[in-house]
CSV table of C-alpha atoms in Angstrom, one decimal:
chain,number,residue,atom,x,y,z
A,1,MET,CA,21.6,79.9,-58.1
A,2,PRO,CA,22.3,83.6,-58.0
A,3,SER,CA,25.9,84.6,-57.6
A,4,LEU,CA,27.2,86.3,-54.5
A,5,LYS,CA,27.4,89.6,-56.3
A,6,ASP,CA,23.7,89.4,-57.3
A,7,LEU,CA,22.7,88.7,-53.8
A,8,ARG,CA,24.7,91.6,-52.5
A,9,ASN,CA,23.1,93.9,-55.0
A,10,ARG,CA,19.6,92.7,-54.1
A,11,ILE,CA,20.2,93.2,-50.4
A,12,GLY,CA,21.4,96.6,-51.1
A,13,SER,CA,18.4,97.5,-53.2
A,14,VAL,CA,15.9,96.2,-50.7
A,15,LYS,CA,17.7,98.1,-48.0
A,16,LYS,CA,17.3,101.3,-50.0
A,17,THR,CA,13.6,100.6,-50.5
A,18,GLN,CA,13.2,100.0,-46.8
A,19,LYS,CA,14.7,103.4,-46.1
A,20,ILE,CA,12.3,105.1,-48.5
A,21,THR,CA,9.2,103.3,-47.0
A,22,SER,CA,10.2,104.0,-43.5
A,23,ALA,CA,10.8,107.7,-44.3
A,24,MET,CA,7.4,107.8,-46.0
A,25,LYS,CA,5.8,106.2,-42.9
A,26,MET,CA,7.4,108.9,-40.7
A,27,VAL,CA,6.1,111.7,-43.0
A,28,ALA,CA,2.6,110.1,-43.1
A,29,ALA,CA,2.6,109.9,-39.3
A,30,ALA,CA,3.4,113.6,-38.9
A,31,LYS,CA,0.8,114.5,-41.5
A,32,LEU,CA,-1.7,112.2,-40.0
A,33,ARG,CA,-1.4,114.0,-36.6
A,34,ARG,CA,-2.0,117.3,-38.2
A,35,ALA,CA,-4.9,116.1,-40.4
A,36,GLN,CA,-6.5,114.4,-37.4
A,37,GLU,CA,-6.3,117.6,-35.3
A,38,GLN,CA,-7.8,119.6,-38.2
A,39,ALA,CA,-10.6,117.1,-38.7
A,40,GLU,CA,-11.4,117.2,-35.0
A,41,ALA,CA,-11.3,120.9,-34.8
A,42,ALA,CA,-13.7,121.3,-37.7
A,43,ARG,CA,-16.3,119.0,-36.2
A,44,PRO,CA,-18.1,121.5,-33.9
A,45,TYR,CA,-18.9,123.8,-36.8
A,46,ALA,CA,-20.4,121.1,-38.9
A,47,GLU,CA,-22.4,119.7,-36.0
A,48,ARG,CA,-23.8,123.0,-35.0
A,49,MET,CA,-24.6,123.8,-38.6
A,50,GLU,CA,-26.5,120.6,-38.9
A,51,ARG,CA,-28.4,121.4,-35.7
A,52,VAL,CA,-29.5,124.8,-36.9
A,53,LEU,CA,-30.4,123.5,-40.3
A,54,GLY,CA,-32.3,120.6,-38.8
A,55,SER,CA,-34.5,122.9,-36.7
A,56,LEU,CA,-35.0,125.2,-39.7
A,57,ALA,CA,-36.0,122.3,-42.0
A,58,GLU,CA,-38.4,121.0,-39.4
A,59,SER,CA,-40.2,124.3,-39.1
A,60,LEU,CA,-40.4,124.7,-42.9
A,61,GLN,CA,-41.6,121.1,-43.5
A,62,GLY,CA,-44.6,120.7,-45.8
A,63,ARG,CA,-44.4,124.3,-46.9
A,64,ASP,CA,-44.4,125.2,-50.6
A,65,GLY,CA,-41.6,127.0,-52.3
A,66,ALA,CA,-38.7,125.5,-50.3
A,67,PRO,CA,-35.4,126.1,-52.1
A,68,PRO,CA,-34.3,123.3,-54.5
A,69,LEU,CA,-31.2,122.6,-52.3
A,70,LEU,CA,-33.6,121.4,-49.6
A,71,ALA,CA,-36.5,120.0,-51.6
A,72,GLY,CA,-34.6,118.7,-54.6
A,73,THR,CA,-35.6,119.3,-58.2
A,74,GLY,CA,-38.6,117.0,-57.8
A,75,ARG,CA,-36.9,114.3,-59.8
A,76,ASP,CA,-34.2,111.8,-59.1
A,77,GLN,CA,-33.2,110.8,-62.6
A,78,THR,CA,-29.6,112.1,-62.7
A,79,VAL,CA,-27.3,111.4,-59.9
A,80,LEU,CA,-23.9,113.1,-59.5
A,81,LEU,CA,-21.4,111.0,-57.6
A,82,VAL,CA,-18.6,112.9,-56.0
A,83,VAL,CA,-15.8,110.4,-55.5
A,84,MET,CA,-13.1,111.6,-53.1
A,85,THR,CA,-9.7,109.9,-53.5
A,86,SER,CA,-6.1,111.0,-53.1
A,87,ASP,CA,-3.8,112.5,-55.7
A,88,ARG,CA,-1.0,110.1,-54.8
A,89,GLY,CA,-0.8,106.4,-54.5
A,90,LEU,CA,1.1,104.1,-52.1
A,91,CYS,CA,-1.6,104.2,-49.5
A,92,GLY,CA,-2.8,100.7,-49.3
A,93,GLY,CA,-6.4,100.0,-50.0
A,94,PHE,CA,-7.5,103.7,-49.6
A,95,ASN,CA,-8.3,104.5,-53.2
A,96,SER,CA,-9.4,101.0,-54.3
A,97,SER,CA,-11.9,100.6,-51.6
A,98,ILE,CA,-13.6,103.9,-52.6
A,99,VAL,CA,-13.5,103.0,-56.3
A,100,ARG,CA,-14.9,99.5,-55.6
A,101,ARG,CA,-17.8,101.1,-53.7
A,102,ALA,CA,-18.3,103.6,-56.5
A,103,ARG,CA,-18.4,100.9,-59.1
A,104,ALA,CA,-21.0,98.9,-57.1
A,105,LEU,CA,-23.1,102.0,-56.6
A,106,ILE,CA,-23.0,102.9,-60.3
A,107,ARG,CA,-24.0,99.4,-61.3
A,108,GLU,CA,-26.9,99.4,-58.9
A,109,LEU,CA,-28.1,102.9,-60.0
A,110,GLN,CA,-27.8,102.0,-63.6
A,111,LYS,CA,-29.9,98.9,-63.1
A,112,LYS,CA,-32.6,101.2,-61.8
A,113,GLY,CA,-32.3,103.2,-65.0
A,114,LYS,CA,-30.7,106.3,-63.5
A,115,THR,CA,-28.3,108.5,-65.3
A,116,ILE,CA,-24.9,108.8,-63.5
A,117,LYS,CA,-22.4,111.6,-63.6
A,118,ILE,CA,-19.1,111.4,-61.8
A,119,LEU,CA,-17.0,114.2,-60.4
A,120,CYS,CA,-13.6,113.0,-59.2
A,121,VAL,CA,-11.8,114.8,-56.4
A,122,GLY,CA,-8.3,113.4,-56.6
A,123,ARG,CA,-6.3,112.0,-59.5
A,124,LYS,CA,-6.3,108.4,-58.4
A,125,GLY,CA,-10.0,107.9,-58.5
A,126,ARG,CA,-10.2,109.3,-62.0
A,127,ASP,CA,-7.4,107.0,-63.2
A,128,GLN,CA,-9.1,103.9,-61.9
A,129,LEU,CA,-12.7,104.9,-63.0
A,130,ARG,CA,-11.6,106.1,-66.4
A,131,ARG,CA,-11.2,102.6,-67.7
A,132,ASP,CA,-14.9,101.6,-67.2
A,133,TYR,CA,-16.8,104.8,-66.8
A,134,GLY,CA,-14.7,107.3,-68.6
A,135,ALA,CA,-17.7,108.7,-70.4
A,136,LEU,CA,-19.5,109.4,-67.2
A,137,ILE,CA,-16.7,111.5,-65.6
A,138,VAL,CA,-17.8,115.2,-65.9
A,139,GLU,CA,-14.7,116.7,-64.3
A,140,THR,CA,-11.8,116.1,-62.1
A,141,ILE,CA,-10.6,118.4,-59.4
A,142,ASP,CA,-7.1,117.7,-58.2
A,143,GLU,CA,-4.4,119.3,-56.2
A,144,VAL,CA,-6.9,119.7,-53.4
A,145,GLY,CA,-5.4,120.5,-50.0
A,146,ARG,CA,-1.9,121.2,-51.2
A,147,PRO,CA,0.1,122.2,-49.2
A,148,VAL,CA,-2.6,122.5,-46.4
A,149,LEU,CA,-6.3,121.8,-46.7
A,150,THR,CA,-8.3,124.9,-46.0
A,151,TYR,CA,-11.9,126.0,-46.3
A,152,GLU,CA,-11.0,127.5,-49.6
A,153,ASP,CA,-10.5,124.0,-51.1
A,154,ALA,CA,-14.0,123.1,-50.0
A,155,ARG,CA,-15.3,126.3,-51.6
A,156,ARG,CA,-13.6,125.4,-54.8
A,157,VAL,CA,-15.3,122.0,-54.9
A,158,ARG,CA,-18.6,123.5,-53.8
A,159,SER,CA,-18.7,126.1,-56.6
A,160,ARG,CA,-18.1,123.5,-59.2
A,161,ILE,CA,-21.0,121.4,-57.8
A,162,MET,CA,-23.3,124.4,-57.6
A,163,GLU,CA,-22.5,125.4,-61.1
A,164,LEU,CA,-23.6,122.0,-62.4
A,165,PHE,CA,-26.6,122.0,-60.1
A,166,GLU,CA,-27.8,125.4,-61.3
A,167,ALA,CA,-27.3,124.4,-64.9
A,168,GLY,CA,-29.7,121.5,-64.2
A,169,GLU,CA,-27.0,118.9,-64.9
A,170,PHE,CA,-28.1,116.6,-62.0
A,171,ASP,CA,-31.0,116.1,-59.6
A,172,MET,CA,-29.2,114.4,-56.7
A,173,CYS,CA,-25.7,114.6,-55.4
A,174,THR,CA,-24.0,112.0,-53.3
A,175,LEU,CA,-20.5,112.3,-51.7
A,176,LEU,CA,-18.4,109.2,-51.4
A,177,TYR,CA,-15.4,109.4,-49.1
A,178,ASN,CA,-13.4,107.6,-46.5
A,179,GLU,CA,-14.4,108.4,-43.0
A,180,PHE,CA,-11.5,108.3,-40.5
A,181,ARG,CA,-11.8,105.9,-37.6
A,182,SER,CA,-8.2,105.2,-36.8
A,183,ALA,CA,-4.9,104.7,-38.6
A,184,ILE,CA,-5.8,101.2,-39.5
A,185,SER,CA,-9.5,101.6,-40.3
A,186,GLN,CA,-11.2,103.8,-42.7
A,187,ILE,CA,-14.9,103.5,-43.5
A,188,VAL,CA,-16.3,104.2,-46.9
A,189,THR,CA,-19.2,106.6,-46.4
A,190,GLU,CA,-22.0,107.8,-48.6
A,191,LEU,CA,-23.5,111.2,-47.9
A,192,GLN,CA,-26.4,112.6,-49.6
A,193,LEU,CA,-25.5,116.2,-50.3
A,194,ILE,CA,-28.3,117.5,-52.4
A,195,PRO,CA,-31.2,117.6,-51.5
A,196,PHE,CA,-30.4,118.1,-47.9
A,197,ALA,CA,-31.3,115.1,-45.8
A,198,VAL,CA,-32.2,115.7,-42.2
A,199,ALA,CA,-30.3,113.3,-40.2
A,200,PRO,CA,-31.8,112.5,-36.9
A,201,THR,CA,-29.2,113.6,-34.2
A,202,GLU,CA,-28.5,111.3,-31.3
A,203,GLU,CA,-30.4,113.6,-28.9
A,204,GLU,CA,-33.5,113.4,-31.0
A,205,GLU,CA,-33.3,109.7,-31.3
A,206,ALA,CA,-33.1,109.4,-27.6
A,207,GLN,CA,-36.0,111.7,-26.8
A,208,PRO,CA,-38.0,112.5,-29.9
A,209,ALA,CA,-40.9,114.1,-28.0
A,210,ALA,CA,-38.9,116.6,-26.0
A,211,SER,CA,-36.9,117.9,-28.9
A,212,GLU,CA,-40.0,118.4,-31.1
A,213,GLY,CA,-41.3,120.8,-28.6
A,214,ALA,CA,-38.0,122.6,-28.2
A,215,SER,CA,-37.1,123.2,-31.8
A,216,ALA,CA,-40.6,124.3,-32.9
A,217,VAL,CA,-40.5,127.6,-31.1
A,218,TYR,CA,-37.5,129.3,-32.7
A,219,GLU,CA,-37.9,132.9,-33.9
A,220,PHE,CA,-36.3,133.8,-37.1
A,221,GLU,CA,-34.6,137.0,-38.1
A,222,PRO,CA,-35.0,137.9,-41.0
A,223,ASP,CA,-37.4,135.1,-42.0
A,224,GLU,CA,-37.0,131.4,-42.5
A,225,GLU,CA,-36.8,131.5,-46.2
A,226,GLU,CA,-34.0,134.1,-46.3
A,227,ILE,CA,-31.9,132.4,-43.6
A,228,LEU,CA,-32.4,129.1,-45.4
A,229,ALA,CA,-31.4,130.5,-48.7
A,230,ASP,CA,-28.2,131.7,-47.1
A,231,LEU,CA,-27.6,128.7,-44.9
A,232,LEU,CA,-28.1,125.9,-47.4
A,233,PRO,CA,-25.2,126.7,-49.7
A,234,ARG,CA,-23.0,127.2,-46.7
A,235,ASN,CA,-24.0,123.8,-45.4
A,236,VAL,CA,-23.0,122.3,-48.7
A,237,SER,CA,-19.5,123.6,-48.4
A,238,VAL,CA,-19.3,122.7,-44.7
A,239,GLN,CA,-20.2,119.1,-45.5
A,240,ILE,CA,-17.7,119.0,-48.4
A,241,PHE,CA,-15.1,120.5,-46.1
A,242,ARG,CA,-15.7,117.8,-43.5
A,243,ALA,CA,-15.6,115.1,-46.1
A,244,LEU,CA,-12.3,116.5,-47.4
A,245,LEU,CA,-10.8,116.6,-43.9
A,246,GLU,CA,-11.9,113.1,-43.1
A,247,SER,CA,-10.6,111.8,-46.5
A,248,ASN,CA,-7.3,113.6,-45.9
A,249,ALA,CA,-6.8,112.1,-42.5
A,250,SER,CA,-7.8,108.7,-43.8
A,251,GLU,CA,-5.3,108.9,-46.6
A,252,GLN,CA,-2.5,109.6,-44.3
A,253,GLY,CA,-3.6,106.9,-41.9
A,254,ALA,CA,-3.8,104.4,-44.7
A,255,ARG,CA,-0.4,105.4,-46.0
A,256,MET,CA,1.2,105.2,-42.7
A,257,THR,CA,-0.2,101.6,-42.2
A,258,ALA,CA,0.8,100.6,-45.7
A,259,MET,CA,4.3,101.9,-45.3
A,260,ASP,CA,4.7,100.3,-41.9
A,261,ASN,CA,3.8,97.0,-43.5
A,262,ALA,CA,6.2,97.6,-46.4
A,263,THR,CA,9.0,98.4,-44.0
A,264,ARG,CA,8.4,95.3,-42.0
A,265,ASN,CA,8.2,93.1,-45.2
A,266,ALA,CA,11.4,94.7,-46.4
A,267,GLY,CA,13.1,93.8,-43.1
A,268,GLU,CA,12.0,90.2,-43.5
A,269,MET,CA,13.2,90.0,-47.0
A,270,ILE,CA,16.6,91.4,-46.0
A,271,ASP,CA,16.9,88.7,-43.3
A,272,LYS,CA,16.1,86.0,-45.8
A,273,LEU,CA,18.5,87.3,-48.4
A,274,THR,CA,21.2,87.7,-45.9
A,275,LEU,CA,20.8,84.1,-44.8
A,276,ASN,CA,20.9,83.0,-48.4
A,277,TYR,CA,24.0,85.2,-49.0
A,278,ASN,CA,25.9,83.8,-46.0
A,279,ARG,CA,25.0,80.2,-47.0
A,280,SER,CA,26.3,80.6,-50.5
A,281,ARG,CA,29.4,82.4,-49.3
A,282,GLN,CA,30.2,79.5,-47.0
A,283,ALA,CA,29.4,76.9,-49.7
A,284,GLN,CA,31.8,78.7,-51.9
A,285,ILE,CA,34.6,78.8,-49.3
A,286,THR,CA,34.1,75.0,-48.6
A,287,LYS,CA,34.2,74.4,-52.4
A,288,GLU,CA,37.5,76.3,-52.7
A,289,LEU,CA,39.0,74.5,-49.8
A,290,ILE,CA,38.1,71.1,-51.3
A,291,GLU,CA,39.6,72.2,-54.5
A,292,ILE,CA,42.9,73.2,-52.8
A,293,ILE,CA,43.1,70.1,-50.7
A,294,SER,CA,42.4,67.7,-53.6
A,295,GLY,CA,44.9,69.6,-55.7
A,296,ALA,CA,47.5,69.2,-53.0
A,297,GLU,CA,46.8,65.5,-52.7
A,298,ALA,CA,47.2,65.0,-56.4
A,299,VAL,CA,50.7,66.3,-56.3
B,1,MET,CA,-37.5,132.7,-15.2
B,2,ALA,CA,-36.2,131.1,-12.1
B,3,ASP,CA,-35.2,127.9,-13.9
B,4,TYR,CA,-32.8,129.7,-16.2
B,5,PRO,CA,-29.1,129.9,-15.3
B,6,GLU,CA,-27.5,133.2,-14.4
B,7,LYS,CA,-25.1,133.1,-17.3
B,8,VAL,CA,-25.0,132.3,-21.0
B,9,ASP,CA,-22.9,129.7,-22.7
B,10,PHE,CA,-21.3,131.5,-25.5
B,11,GLU,CA,-19.7,129.7,-28.4
B,12,LEU,CA,-18.0,131.1,-31.5
B,13,VAL,CA,-17.3,128.6,-34.2
B,14,ALA,CA,-15.4,129.0,-37.4
B,15,PRO,CA,-15.2,126.2,-40.1
B,16,GLU,CA,-11.6,125.4,-39.2
B,17,ARG,CA,-12.1,125.3,-35.4
B,18,LEU,CA,-13.9,126.2,-32.2
B,19,LEU,CA,-12.7,129.7,-31.4
B,20,VAL,CA,-14.4,130.6,-28.1
B,21,SER,CA,-16.4,128.5,-25.7
B,22,ARG,CA,-17.1,130.1,-22.3
B,23,THR,CA,-19.7,131.2,-19.9
B,24,VAL,CA,-20.5,134.9,-19.8
B,25,ASP,CA,-23.0,137.4,-18.5
B,26,MET,CA,-24.2,138.8,-21.9
B,27,VAL,CA,-23.3,138.8,-25.6
B,28,VAL,CA,-24.1,141.5,-28.0
B,29,VAL,CA,-24.4,140.1,-31.6
B,30,PRO,CA,-24.5,142.3,-34.7
B,31,GLY,CA,-27.7,140.7,-36.3
B,32,SER,CA,-28.6,141.5,-39.8
B,33,GLU,CA,-31.7,143.3,-38.6
B,34,GLY,CA,-29.9,145.1,-35.8
B,35,ASP,CA,-27.7,144.3,-32.9
B,36,PHE,CA,-29.2,142.2,-30.2
B,37,GLY,CA,-28.1,141.4,-26.7
B,38,VAL,CA,-28.3,137.8,-25.4
B,39,LEU,CA,-29.0,137.4,-21.7
B,40,PRO,CA,-29.9,134.2,-19.9
B,41,GLY,CA,-33.5,133.2,-20.7
B,42,HIS,CA,-33.5,134.8,-24.2
B,43,THR,CA,-36.3,133.6,-26.6
B,44,PRO,CA,-35.0,130.9,-28.9
B,45,LEU,CA,-33.9,132.7,-32.0
B,46,ILE,CA,-32.0,132.0,-35.2
B,47,SER,CA,-30.7,135.1,-36.9
B,48,SER,CA,-28.2,135.9,-39.6
B,49,VAL,CA,-25.2,138.0,-38.6
B,50,ARG,CA,-23.7,140.8,-40.5
B,51,ALA,CA,-20.1,141.8,-40.5
B,52,GLY,CA,-19.4,143.5,-37.3
B,53,VAL,CA,-18.2,143.1,-33.7
B,54,ILE,CA,-19.4,140.8,-31.1
B,55,ASP,CA,-19.2,142.2,-27.6
B,56,VAL,CA,-18.8,139.8,-24.8
B,57,TYR,CA,-19.8,141.1,-21.3
B,58,ASP,CA,-18.6,139.4,-18.2
B,59,GLU,CA,-18.4,140.8,-14.7
B,60,ASN,CA,-20.0,144.1,-15.8
B,61,THR,CA,-17.3,145.0,-18.3
B,62,VAL,CA,-16.7,144.3,-22.0
B,63,ASP,CA,-14.5,141.4,-21.7
B,64,GLU,CA,-13.8,140.5,-25.3
B,65,ARG,CA,-14.5,142.1,-28.6
B,66,ILE,CA,-14.4,139.9,-31.7
B,67,PHE,CA,-14.8,140.9,-35.3
B,68,VAL,CA,-16.9,138.4,-37.4
B,69,SER,CA,-17.4,138.5,-41.1
B,70,GLY,CA,-21.0,137.4,-41.0
B,71,GLY,CA,-22.7,134.0,-40.4
B,72,PHE,CA,-25.4,132.8,-38.1
B,73,ALA,CA,-26.4,132.9,-34.5
B,74,GLU,CA,-28.5,130.3,-32.7
B,75,VAL,CA,-29.8,131.5,-29.4
B,76,THR,CA,-31.7,129.5,-26.7
B,77,GLY,CA,-32.4,130.2,-23.1
B,78,GLU,CA,-29.1,128.7,-22.0
B,79,ARG,CA,-26.7,129.3,-24.9
B,80,CYS,CA,-25.7,131.5,-27.8
B,81,THR,CA,-23.8,129.9,-30.7
B,82,VAL,CA,-22.4,132.0,-33.5
B,83,LEU,CA,-21.3,130.3,-36.7
B,84,ALA,CA,-18.9,132.6,-38.5
B,85,PRO,CA,-16.8,132.0,-41.6
B,86,GLU,CA,-14.1,134.3,-40.3
B,87,ALA,CA,-13.5,135.8,-36.9
B,88,VAL,CA,-10.6,137.9,-35.4
B,89,PRO,CA,-10.3,139.5,-32.0
B,90,VAL,CA,-10.6,143.2,-32.5
B,91,SER,CA,-7.2,143.8,-30.8
B,92,GLU,CA,-5.5,141.6,-33.3
B,93,ILE,CA,-6.8,143.4,-36.4
B,94,ASP,CA,-3.8,144.7,-38.3
B,95,ARG,CA,-4.6,148.0,-39.9
B,96,GLY,CA,-1.9,147.7,-42.5
B,97,GLU,CA,-2.9,144.2,-43.6
B,98,VAL,CA,-6.6,145.2,-43.9
B,99,GLU,CA,-5.6,148.2,-46.0
B,100,ALA,CA,-3.6,145.9,-48.2
B,101,ARG,CA,-6.7,143.7,-48.5
B,102,ILE,CA,-8.9,146.7,-49.5
B,103,LYS,CA,-6.3,147.6,-52.2
B,104,ARG,CA,-6.2,144.1,-53.5
B,105,ALA,CA,-10.0,143.9,-53.6
B,106,ARG,CA,-10.2,147.2,-55.5
B,107,GLU,CA,-7.7,145.9,-58.1
B,108,ASP,CA,-9.7,142.6,-58.4
B,109,ILE,CA,-12.9,144.6,-59.1
B,110,GLU,CA,-11.2,146.4,-61.9
B,111,ASP,CA,-9.6,143.2,-63.3
B,112,ALA,CA,-12.7,141.1,-62.9
B,113,ALA,CA,-13.4,139.1,-66.1
B,114,ASP,CA,-17.1,138.4,-65.4
B,115,ALA,CA,-20.0,139.4,-63.1
B,116,ALA,CA,-19.4,136.6,-60.6
B,117,GLU,CA,-15.8,137.5,-60.2
B,118,ARG,CA,-16.7,141.1,-59.7
B,119,SER,CA,-19.3,140.5,-57.1
B,120,ALA,CA,-16.9,138.2,-55.2
B,121,ALA,CA,-14.3,140.9,-55.2
B,122,GLU,CA,-16.9,143.5,-54.1
B,123,ASP,CA,-17.9,141.2,-51.2
B,124,ARG,CA,-14.2,141.0,-50.2
B,125,LEU,CA,-14.0,144.8,-50.4
B,126,ARG,CA,-17.1,145.3,-48.2
B,127,LEU,CA,-15.7,142.9,-45.7
B,128,ALA,CA,-12.3,144.5,-45.5
B,129,GLU,CA,-13.9,147.9,-45.1
B,130,ALA,CA,-16.1,146.8,-42.3
B,131,MET,CA,-13.0,145.3,-40.7
B,132,LEU,CA,-11.1,148.6,-41.0
B,133,ALA,CA,-13.9,150.5,-39.4
B,134,HIS,CA,-13.5,148.5,-36.3
B,135,ALA,CA,-9.7,148.4,-36.3
B,136,PRO,CA,-8.1,149.8,-33.2
């Protein structure tokens, strides 16, 4: 049976924790709103980029001498995994769900005899992956998006990936990040970055025949190859930027939810402890009264 | 040509956000092979864009002038989409700030440790100079 003083102390400490978690929730909510706006604002660029690139890739299909970013290196032996996590913890299952997926993916690819290399964006992913796959981690990029995520951050990640690619360090590159759905749901997404995979757009799926005719007649200025050579690296950074934004919004969403839960749990705990405290206080008063009364009777 | 609309949907998109989205009479884009005007019913075209000014024509006047640092334009009969890494309305270019950028870029060129750094700084210098040429 803890003493009254112990109980009082515990209530005090839980209350302080609750204050911290509710402040963190508030901060995350404010950051989330900004991150969400940013992610939504960046969507048009990425979408249009994909559309242009899609029609370009289509008109170049089957031609020799396509740049390696589009056609790949011709092998698929070495895979670079870019794992996007946060720098800070206390955001629920945000980081562990990414890491879990990364582990599953690594196991699967290793079974096929592929060589894996890992590039961590964010400290938390590195910390968790280091235990099992420390030897595979090529590099960690942290402090991304501090204080505000900009296109520069994406360029930083891009230039590291491109350096590795040009040095022939890997053949394929896959991004692994949390896609933002809502504050309570984030979806772990895999995106093949290199070589460029033409994703069928919704329009094309709906009416494949019509779009084939429409996209085949583009004129190019200068020519296809030159535009493609310029566009592909840009596309890489745009995709990275989008992934970073999604990941950032997801992180804040996950943190907000986690901190909301923590605040609620702390509230419940305070209620329980207060009840306990009052009970023991009354028990003690009763005990003291009995002592006084029986003492008076004895006289 | 009858089935083409009378106006062009013009969109200017930067990585961070959609900057302009409106219906206009004509857009003149500084293509890498020369400026080209986009009227309704233009041939589908994908062109790279050099640093320069996009003129937006509406109601027979130049309605808006926007400086872009480069990028791409996608043109179809109905719309013209420009993807630009950086875009500023010409009226908002700050001469002093651009001059400071030129100075910084020049310093960076001198301090550059390797070829990659130097060429990045040179790109910045060219961009800032192009911007200055169009400053009000």
